[in-house]
PDB file of C-alpha atoms in Angstrom:
ATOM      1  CA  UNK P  53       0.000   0.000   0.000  1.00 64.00           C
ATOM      2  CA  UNK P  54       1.169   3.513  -0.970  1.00 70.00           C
ATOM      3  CA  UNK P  55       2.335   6.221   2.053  1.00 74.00           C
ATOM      4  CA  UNK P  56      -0.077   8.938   2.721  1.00 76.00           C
ATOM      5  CA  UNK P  57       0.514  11.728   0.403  1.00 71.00           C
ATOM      6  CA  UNK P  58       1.210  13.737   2.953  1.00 72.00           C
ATOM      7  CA  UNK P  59       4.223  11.656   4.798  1.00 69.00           C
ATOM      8  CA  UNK P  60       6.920  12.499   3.089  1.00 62.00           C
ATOM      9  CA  UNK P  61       9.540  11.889   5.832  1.00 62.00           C
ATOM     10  CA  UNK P  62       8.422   9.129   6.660  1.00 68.00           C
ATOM     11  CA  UNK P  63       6.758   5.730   5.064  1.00 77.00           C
ATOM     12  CA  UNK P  64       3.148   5.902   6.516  1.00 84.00           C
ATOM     13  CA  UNK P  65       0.703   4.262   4.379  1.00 86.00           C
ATOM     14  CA  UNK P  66      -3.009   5.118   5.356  1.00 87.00           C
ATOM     15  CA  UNK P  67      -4.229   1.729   6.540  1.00 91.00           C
ATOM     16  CA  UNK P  68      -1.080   2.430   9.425  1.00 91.00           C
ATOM     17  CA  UNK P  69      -1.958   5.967   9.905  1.00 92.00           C
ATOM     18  CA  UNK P  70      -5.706   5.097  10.881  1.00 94.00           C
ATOM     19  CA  UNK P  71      -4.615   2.147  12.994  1.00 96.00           C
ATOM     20  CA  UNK P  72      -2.533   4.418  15.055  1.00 95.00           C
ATOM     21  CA  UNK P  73      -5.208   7.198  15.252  1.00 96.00           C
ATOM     22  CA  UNK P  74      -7.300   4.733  16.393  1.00 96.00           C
ATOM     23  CA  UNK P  75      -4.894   2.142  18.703  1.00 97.00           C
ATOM     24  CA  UNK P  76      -2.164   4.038  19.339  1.00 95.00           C
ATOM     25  CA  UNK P  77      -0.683   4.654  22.591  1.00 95.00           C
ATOM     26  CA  UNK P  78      -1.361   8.790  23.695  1.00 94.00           C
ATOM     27  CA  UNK P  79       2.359   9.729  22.937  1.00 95.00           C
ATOM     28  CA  UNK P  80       1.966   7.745  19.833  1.00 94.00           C
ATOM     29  CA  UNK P  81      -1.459   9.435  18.524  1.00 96.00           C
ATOM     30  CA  UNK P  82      -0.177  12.752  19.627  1.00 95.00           C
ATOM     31  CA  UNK P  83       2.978  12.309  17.563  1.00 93.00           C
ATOM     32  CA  UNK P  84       1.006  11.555  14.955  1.00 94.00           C
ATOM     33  CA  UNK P  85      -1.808  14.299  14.818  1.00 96.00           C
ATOM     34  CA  UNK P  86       1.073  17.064  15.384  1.00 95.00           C
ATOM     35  CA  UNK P  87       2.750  15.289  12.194  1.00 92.00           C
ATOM     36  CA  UNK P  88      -0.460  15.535   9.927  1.00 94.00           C
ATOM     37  CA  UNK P  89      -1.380  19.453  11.106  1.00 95.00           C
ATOM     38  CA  UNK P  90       2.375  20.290  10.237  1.00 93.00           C
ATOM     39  CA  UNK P  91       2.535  18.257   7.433  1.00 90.00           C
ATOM     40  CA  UNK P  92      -0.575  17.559   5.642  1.00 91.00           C
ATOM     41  CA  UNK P  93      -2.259  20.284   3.387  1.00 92.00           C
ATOM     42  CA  UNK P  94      -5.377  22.309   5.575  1.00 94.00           C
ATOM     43  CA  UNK P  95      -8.176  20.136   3.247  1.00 94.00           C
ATOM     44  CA  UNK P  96      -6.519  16.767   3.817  1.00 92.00           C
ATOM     45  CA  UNK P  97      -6.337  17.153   7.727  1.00 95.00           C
ATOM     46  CA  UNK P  98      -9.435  16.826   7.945  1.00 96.00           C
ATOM     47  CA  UNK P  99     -10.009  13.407   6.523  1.00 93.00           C
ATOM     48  CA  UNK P 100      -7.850  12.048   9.546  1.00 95.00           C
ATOM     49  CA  UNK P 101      -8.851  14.456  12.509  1.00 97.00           C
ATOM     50  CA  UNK P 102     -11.330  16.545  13.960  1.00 97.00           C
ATOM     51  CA  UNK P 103     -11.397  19.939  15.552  1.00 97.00           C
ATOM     52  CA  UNK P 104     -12.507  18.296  18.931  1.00 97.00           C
ATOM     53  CA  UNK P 105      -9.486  15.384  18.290  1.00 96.00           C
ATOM     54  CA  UNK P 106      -7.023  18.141  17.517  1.00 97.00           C
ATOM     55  CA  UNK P 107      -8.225  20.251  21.061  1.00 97.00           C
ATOM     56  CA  UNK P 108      -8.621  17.175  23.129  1.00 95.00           C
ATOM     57  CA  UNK P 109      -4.767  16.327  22.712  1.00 95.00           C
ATOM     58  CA  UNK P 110      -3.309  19.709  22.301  1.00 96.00           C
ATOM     59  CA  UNK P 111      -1.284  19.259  25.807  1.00 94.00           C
ATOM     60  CA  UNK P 112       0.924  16.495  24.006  1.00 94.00           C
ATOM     61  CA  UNK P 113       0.359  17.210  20.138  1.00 96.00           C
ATOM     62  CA  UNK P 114       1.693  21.084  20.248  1.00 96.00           C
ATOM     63  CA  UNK P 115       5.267  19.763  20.896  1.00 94.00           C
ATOM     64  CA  UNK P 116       4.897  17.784  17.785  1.00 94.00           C
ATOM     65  CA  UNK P 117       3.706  21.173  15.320  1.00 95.00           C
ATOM     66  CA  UNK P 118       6.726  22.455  13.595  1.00 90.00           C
ATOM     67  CA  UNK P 119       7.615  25.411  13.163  1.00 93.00           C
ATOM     68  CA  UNK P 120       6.606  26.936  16.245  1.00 92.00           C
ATOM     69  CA  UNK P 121       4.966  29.714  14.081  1.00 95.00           C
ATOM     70  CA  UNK P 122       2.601  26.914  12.977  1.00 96.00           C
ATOM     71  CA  UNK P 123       1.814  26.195  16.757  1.00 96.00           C
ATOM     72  CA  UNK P 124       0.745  29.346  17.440  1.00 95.00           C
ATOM     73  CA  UNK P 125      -1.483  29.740  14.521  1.00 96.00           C
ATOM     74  CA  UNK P 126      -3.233  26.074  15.702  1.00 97.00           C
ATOM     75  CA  UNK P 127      -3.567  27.580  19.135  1.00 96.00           C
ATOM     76  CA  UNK P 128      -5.417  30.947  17.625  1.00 96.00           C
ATOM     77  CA  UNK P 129      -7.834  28.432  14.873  1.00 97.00           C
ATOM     78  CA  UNK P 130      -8.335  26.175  18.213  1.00 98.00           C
ATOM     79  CA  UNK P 131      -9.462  29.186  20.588  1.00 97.00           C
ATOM     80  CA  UNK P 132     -11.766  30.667  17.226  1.00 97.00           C
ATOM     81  CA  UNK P 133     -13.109  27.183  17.176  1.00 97.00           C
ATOM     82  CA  UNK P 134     -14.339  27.725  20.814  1.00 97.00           C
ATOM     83  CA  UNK P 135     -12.230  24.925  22.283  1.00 97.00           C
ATOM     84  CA  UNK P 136      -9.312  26.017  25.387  1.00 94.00           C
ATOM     85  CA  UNK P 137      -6.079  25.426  25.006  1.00 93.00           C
ATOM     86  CA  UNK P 138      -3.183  26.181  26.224  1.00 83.00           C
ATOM     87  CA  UNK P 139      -0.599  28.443  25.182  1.00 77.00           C
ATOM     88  CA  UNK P 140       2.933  28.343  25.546  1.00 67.00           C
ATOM     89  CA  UNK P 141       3.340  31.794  24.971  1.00 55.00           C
ATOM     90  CA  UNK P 142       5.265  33.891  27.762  1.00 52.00           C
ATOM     91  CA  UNK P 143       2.632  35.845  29.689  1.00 45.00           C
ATOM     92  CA  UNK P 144       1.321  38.458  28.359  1.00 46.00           C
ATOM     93  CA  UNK P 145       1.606  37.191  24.867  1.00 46.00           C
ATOM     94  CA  UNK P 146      -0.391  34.897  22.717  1.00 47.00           C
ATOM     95  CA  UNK P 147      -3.782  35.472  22.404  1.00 42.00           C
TER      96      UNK P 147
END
């Protein structure tokens, strides 16, 4: 089976990425969702993970969004969204 069009550092195929979105340990899933919000194009995201998913982990999936630029702008969509997360923004920056 093909990788994920998305996982190109890595050799994901989409049978594997479901299993571990739906199996995987925490640190594993976390890993995971941080790697297809960083990686995947905004449309395609979707077809693996939800808003709610996305919020629900944020704790452990924002150390997996590279660049941190990108983390910030997840945090922003999240709060828009209506769900709380937390930023790792100094205080008195961040929105």
């Amino acid at each position: 089976m093909p990788r994920a069009p998305f996982a190109w550092s890595g050799d994901l195929t989409e049978e594997e990425i479901r299993r571990i979105l739906r199996e995987g340990d925490p640190e594993e899933r976390a890993r995971l969702i941080g790697r297809i919000v960083s990686e995947a194009p905004f449309e395609e995201i979707w077809r693996y993970v939800t808003p709610a998913e996305i919020a629900a982990n944020w704790p452990v999936v924002r150390r997996y969004i590279w660049p941190p630029d990108l983390r910030e702008i997840w945090e922003w969509g999240l709060r828009v969204w209506g769900y709380e997360v937390a930023s790792d923004a100094p205080s008195g920056e961040g929105a």
